PDB file of C-alpha atoms in Angstrom:
ATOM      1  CA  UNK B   2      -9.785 -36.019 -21.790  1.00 42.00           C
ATOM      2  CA  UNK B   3      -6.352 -34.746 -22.710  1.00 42.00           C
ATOM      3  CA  UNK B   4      -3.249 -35.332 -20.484  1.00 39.00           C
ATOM      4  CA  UNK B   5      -1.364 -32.038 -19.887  1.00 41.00           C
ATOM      5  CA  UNK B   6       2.234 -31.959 -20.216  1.00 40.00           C
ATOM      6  CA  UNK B   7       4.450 -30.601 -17.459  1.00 41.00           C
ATOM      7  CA  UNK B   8       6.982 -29.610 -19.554  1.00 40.00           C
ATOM      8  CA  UNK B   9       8.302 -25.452 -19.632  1.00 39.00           C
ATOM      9  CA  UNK B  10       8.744 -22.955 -22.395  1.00 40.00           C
ATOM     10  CA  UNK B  11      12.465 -23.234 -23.824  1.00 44.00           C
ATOM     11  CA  UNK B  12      15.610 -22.022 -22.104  1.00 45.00           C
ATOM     12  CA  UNK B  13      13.098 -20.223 -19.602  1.00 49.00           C
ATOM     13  CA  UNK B  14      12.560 -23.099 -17.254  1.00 50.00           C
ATOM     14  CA  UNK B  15      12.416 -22.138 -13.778  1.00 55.00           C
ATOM     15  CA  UNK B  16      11.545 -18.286 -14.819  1.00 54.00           C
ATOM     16  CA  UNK B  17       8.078 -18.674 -16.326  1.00 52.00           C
ATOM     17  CA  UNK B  18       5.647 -19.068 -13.867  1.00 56.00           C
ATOM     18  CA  UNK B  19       3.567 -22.396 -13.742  1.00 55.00           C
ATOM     19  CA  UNK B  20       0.238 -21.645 -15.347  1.00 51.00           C
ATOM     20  CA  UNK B  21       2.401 -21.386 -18.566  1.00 53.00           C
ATOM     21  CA  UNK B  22       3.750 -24.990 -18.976  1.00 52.00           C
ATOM     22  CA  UNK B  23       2.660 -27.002 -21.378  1.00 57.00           C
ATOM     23  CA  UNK B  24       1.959 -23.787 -23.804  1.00 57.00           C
ATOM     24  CA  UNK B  25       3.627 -23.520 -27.188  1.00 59.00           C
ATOM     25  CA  UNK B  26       6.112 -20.794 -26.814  1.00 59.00           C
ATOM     26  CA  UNK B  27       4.494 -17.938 -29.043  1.00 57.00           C
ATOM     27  CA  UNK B  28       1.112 -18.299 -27.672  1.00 57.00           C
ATOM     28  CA  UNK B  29       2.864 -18.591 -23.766  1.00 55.00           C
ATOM     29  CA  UNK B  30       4.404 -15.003 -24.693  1.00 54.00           C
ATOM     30  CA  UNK B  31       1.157 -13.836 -26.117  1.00 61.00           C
ATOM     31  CA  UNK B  32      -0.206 -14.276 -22.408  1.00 66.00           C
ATOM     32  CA  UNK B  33       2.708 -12.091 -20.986  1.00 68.00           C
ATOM     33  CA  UNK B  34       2.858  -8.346 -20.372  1.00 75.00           C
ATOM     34  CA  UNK B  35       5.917  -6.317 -21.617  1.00 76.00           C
ATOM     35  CA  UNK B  36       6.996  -5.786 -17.646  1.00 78.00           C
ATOM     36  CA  UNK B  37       6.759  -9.794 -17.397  1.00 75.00           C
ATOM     37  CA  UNK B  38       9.051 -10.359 -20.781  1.00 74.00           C
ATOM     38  CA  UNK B  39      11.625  -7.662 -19.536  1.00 78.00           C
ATOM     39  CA  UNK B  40      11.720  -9.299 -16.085  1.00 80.00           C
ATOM     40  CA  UNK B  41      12.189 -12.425 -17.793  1.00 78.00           C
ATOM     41  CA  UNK B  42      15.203 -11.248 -20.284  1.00 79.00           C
ATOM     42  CA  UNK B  43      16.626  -9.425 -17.240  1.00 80.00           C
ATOM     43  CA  UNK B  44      16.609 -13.220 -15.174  1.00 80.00           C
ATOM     44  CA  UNK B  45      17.896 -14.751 -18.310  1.00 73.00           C
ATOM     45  CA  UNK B  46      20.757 -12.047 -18.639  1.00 73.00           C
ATOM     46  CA  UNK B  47      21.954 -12.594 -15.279  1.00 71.00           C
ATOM     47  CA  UNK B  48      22.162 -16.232 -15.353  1.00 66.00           C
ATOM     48  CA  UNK B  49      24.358 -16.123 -18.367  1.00 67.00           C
ATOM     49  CA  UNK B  50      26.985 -13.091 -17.097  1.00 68.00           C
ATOM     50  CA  UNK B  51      26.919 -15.561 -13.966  1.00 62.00           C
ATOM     51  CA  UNK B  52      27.517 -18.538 -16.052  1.00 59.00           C
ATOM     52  CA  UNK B  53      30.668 -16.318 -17.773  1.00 61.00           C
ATOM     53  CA  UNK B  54      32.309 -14.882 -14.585  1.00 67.00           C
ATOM     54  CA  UNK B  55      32.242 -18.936 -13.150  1.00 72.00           C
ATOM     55  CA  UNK B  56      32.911 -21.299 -16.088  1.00 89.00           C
ATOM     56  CA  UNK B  57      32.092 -24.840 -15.822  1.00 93.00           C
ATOM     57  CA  UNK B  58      33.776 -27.531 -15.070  1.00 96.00           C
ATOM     58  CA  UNK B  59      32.601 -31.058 -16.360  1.00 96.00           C
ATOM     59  CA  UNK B  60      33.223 -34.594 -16.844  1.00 97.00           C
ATOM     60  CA  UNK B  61      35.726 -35.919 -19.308  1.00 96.00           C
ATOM     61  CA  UNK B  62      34.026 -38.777 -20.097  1.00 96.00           C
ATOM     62  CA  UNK B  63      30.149 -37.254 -20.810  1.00 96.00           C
ATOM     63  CA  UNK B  64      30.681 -33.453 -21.101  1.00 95.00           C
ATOM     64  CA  UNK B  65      28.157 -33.282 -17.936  1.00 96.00           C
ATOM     65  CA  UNK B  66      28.548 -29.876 -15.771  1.00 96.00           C
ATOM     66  CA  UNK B  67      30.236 -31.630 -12.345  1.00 97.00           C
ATOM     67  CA  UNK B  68      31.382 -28.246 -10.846  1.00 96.00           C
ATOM     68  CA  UNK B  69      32.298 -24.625 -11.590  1.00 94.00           C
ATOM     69  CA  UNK B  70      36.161 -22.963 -10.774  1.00 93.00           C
ATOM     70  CA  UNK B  71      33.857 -20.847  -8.583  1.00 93.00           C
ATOM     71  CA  UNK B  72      34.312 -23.852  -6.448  1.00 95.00           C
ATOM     72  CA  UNK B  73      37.937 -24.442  -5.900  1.00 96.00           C
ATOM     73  CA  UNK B  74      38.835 -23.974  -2.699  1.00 97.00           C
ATOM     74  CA  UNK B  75      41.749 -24.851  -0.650  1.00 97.00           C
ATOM     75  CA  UNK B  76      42.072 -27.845   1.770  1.00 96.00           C
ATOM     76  CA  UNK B  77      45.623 -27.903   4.220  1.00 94.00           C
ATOM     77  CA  UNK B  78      46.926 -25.166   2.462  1.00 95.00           C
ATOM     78  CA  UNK B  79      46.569 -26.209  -1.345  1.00 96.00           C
ATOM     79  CA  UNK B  80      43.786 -26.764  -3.819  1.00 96.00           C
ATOM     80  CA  UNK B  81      45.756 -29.502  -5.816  1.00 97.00           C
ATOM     81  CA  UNK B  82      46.972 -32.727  -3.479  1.00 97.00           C
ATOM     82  CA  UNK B  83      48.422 -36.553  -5.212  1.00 97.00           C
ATOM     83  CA  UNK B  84      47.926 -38.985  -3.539  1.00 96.00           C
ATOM     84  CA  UNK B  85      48.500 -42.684  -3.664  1.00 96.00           C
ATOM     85  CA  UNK B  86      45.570 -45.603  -2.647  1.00 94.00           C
ATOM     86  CA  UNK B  87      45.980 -48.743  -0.877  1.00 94.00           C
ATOM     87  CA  UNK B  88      46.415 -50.485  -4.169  1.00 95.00           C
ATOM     88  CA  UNK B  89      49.105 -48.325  -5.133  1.00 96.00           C
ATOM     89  CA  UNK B  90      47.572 -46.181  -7.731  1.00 96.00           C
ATOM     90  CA  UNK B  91      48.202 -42.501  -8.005  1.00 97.00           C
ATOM     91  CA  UNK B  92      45.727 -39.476  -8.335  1.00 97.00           C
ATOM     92  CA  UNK B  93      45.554 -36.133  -8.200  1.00 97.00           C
ATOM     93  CA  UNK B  94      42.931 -33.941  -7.038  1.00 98.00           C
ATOM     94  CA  UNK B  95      41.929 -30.968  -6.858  1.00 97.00           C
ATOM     95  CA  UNK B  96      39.475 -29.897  -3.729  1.00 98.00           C
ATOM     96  CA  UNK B  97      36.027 -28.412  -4.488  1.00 98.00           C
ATOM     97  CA  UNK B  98      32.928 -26.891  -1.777  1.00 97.00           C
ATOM     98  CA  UNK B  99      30.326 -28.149  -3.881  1.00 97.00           C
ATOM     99  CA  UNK B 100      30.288 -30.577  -7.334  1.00 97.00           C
ATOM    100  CA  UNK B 101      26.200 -30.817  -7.925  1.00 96.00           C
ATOM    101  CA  UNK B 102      27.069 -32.602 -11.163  1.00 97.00           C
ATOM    102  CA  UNK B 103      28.051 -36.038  -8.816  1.00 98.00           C
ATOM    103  CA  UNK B 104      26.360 -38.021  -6.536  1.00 96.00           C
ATOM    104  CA  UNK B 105      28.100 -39.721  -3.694  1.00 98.00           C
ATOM    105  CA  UNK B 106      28.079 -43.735  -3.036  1.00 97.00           C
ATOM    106  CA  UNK B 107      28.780 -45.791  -0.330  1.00 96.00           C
ATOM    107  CA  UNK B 108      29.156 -45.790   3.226  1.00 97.00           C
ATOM    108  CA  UNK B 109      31.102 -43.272   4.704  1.00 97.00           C
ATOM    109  CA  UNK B 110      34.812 -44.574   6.018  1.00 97.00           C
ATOM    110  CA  UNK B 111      37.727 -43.122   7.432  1.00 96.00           C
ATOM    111  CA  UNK B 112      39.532 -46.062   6.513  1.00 96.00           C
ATOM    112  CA  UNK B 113      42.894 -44.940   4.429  1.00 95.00           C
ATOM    113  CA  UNK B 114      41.632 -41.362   4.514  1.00 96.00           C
ATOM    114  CA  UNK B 115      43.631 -39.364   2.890  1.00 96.00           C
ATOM    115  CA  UNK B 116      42.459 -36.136   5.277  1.00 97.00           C
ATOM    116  CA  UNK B 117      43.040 -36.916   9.165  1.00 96.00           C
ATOM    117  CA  UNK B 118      39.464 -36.516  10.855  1.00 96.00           C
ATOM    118  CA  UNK B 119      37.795 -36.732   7.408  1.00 97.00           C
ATOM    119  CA  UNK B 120      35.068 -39.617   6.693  1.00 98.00           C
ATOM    120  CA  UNK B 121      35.132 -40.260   2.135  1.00 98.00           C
ATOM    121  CA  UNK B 122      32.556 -42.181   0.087  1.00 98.00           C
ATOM    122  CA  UNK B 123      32.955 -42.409  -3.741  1.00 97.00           C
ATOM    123  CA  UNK B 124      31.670 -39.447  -6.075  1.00 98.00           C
ATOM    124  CA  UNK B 125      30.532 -40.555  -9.459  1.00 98.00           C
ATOM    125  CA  UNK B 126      29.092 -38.552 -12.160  1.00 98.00           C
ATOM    126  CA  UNK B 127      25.663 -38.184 -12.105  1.00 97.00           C
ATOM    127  CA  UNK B 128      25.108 -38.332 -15.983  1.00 97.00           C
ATOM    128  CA  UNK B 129      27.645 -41.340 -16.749  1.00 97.00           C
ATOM    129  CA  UNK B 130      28.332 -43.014 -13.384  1.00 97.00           C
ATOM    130  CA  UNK B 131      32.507 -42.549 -14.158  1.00 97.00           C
ATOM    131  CA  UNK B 132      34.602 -42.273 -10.580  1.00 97.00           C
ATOM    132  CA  UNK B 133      34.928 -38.681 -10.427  1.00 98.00           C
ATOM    133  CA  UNK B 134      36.703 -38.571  -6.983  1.00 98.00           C
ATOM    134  CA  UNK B 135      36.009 -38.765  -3.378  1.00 98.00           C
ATOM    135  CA  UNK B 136      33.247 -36.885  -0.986  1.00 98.00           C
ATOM    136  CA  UNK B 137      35.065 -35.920   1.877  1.00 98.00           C
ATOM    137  CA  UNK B 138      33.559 -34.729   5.634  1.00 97.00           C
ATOM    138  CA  UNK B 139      34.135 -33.675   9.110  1.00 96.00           C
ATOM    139  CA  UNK B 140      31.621 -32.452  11.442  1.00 93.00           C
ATOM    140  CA  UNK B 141      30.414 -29.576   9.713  1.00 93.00           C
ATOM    141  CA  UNK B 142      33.300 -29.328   6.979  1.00 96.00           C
ATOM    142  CA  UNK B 143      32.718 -30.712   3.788  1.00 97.00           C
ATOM    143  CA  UNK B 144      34.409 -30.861   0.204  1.00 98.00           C
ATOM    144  CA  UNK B 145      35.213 -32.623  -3.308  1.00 98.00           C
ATOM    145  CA  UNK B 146      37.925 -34.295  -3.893  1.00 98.00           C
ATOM    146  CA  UNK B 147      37.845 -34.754  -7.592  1.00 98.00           C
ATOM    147  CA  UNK B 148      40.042 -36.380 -10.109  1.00 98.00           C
ATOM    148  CA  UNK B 149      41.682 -33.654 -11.813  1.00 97.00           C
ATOM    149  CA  UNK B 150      42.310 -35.936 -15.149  1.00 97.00           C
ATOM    150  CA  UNK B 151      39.003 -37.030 -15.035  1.00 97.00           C
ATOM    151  CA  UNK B 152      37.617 -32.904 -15.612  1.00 97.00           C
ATOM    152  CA  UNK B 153      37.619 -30.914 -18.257  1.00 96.00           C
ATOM    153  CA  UNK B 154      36.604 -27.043 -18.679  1.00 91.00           C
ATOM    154  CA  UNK B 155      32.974 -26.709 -19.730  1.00 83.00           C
ATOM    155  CA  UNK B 156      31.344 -24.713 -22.868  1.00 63.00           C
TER     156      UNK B 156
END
């Protein structure tokens, strides 16, 4: 017996519904009525005026989507902070709600925080594992403090 493939149909993933996977894309289309194709186009157009109006921002190092300037935000009263570590290295950062292109590491500390009442753990890129900043939280507040040397704007 055959194994099927989970796999989707081209730049469509996520659109096409399920009983299509694993179908070449001509004969997945084939299966599709002219209402499904132009709801499809129509989901595809969206996501790409959507990807225009909020560029990407990625990783210097990998090219990997870590954020989008959609996401800048302002933390005490500026989006761009330097600051200086315990071992006396500089870095500035730039504060982001959201960065789904990292993953954080390490336990939580408010040791030499940087923002009074904030816990940080590390935030690494989830493609090449380079320090991209600092995950940063308080109560129900939450934000990305990313290394602003270590991002570059997206395709």
């Amino acid at each position: 017996m055959a194994k099927r493939l989970n796999t989707t149909v081209g730049a469509v993933e996520g659109i096409l519904p399920g009983w299509l996977w694993g179908k070449s894309p001509v004969s997945a289309f084939k299966m599709l009525s002219d209402m499904q194709i132009d709801n499809i186009t129509k989901e595809l157009s969206k996501k790409r005026e959507k990807e225009k109006k909020d560029p990407s921002i990625c990783c210097s190092n990998c090219g990997h989507k870590i954020t989008s300037s959609g996401a800048v935000i302002p933390v005490a009263g500026q989006h761009r902070h330097t600051f200086k570590n315990p071992a006396g290295i500089y870095y500035s950062i730039g504060c982001f709600s959201s960065a789904q292109g990292c993953f954080n590491m390490g336990e939580p500390t408010m040791e030499y925080t940087w923002f009074p009442g904030y816990t940080w753990c590390y935030s690494v890129c989830s493609n090449c594992h380079t320090h991209m900043g600092w995950f940063f939280q308080s109560g129900d507040s939450a934000f990305y403090g990313l290394i602003l040397n270590r991002l570059v704007e997206g395709k």
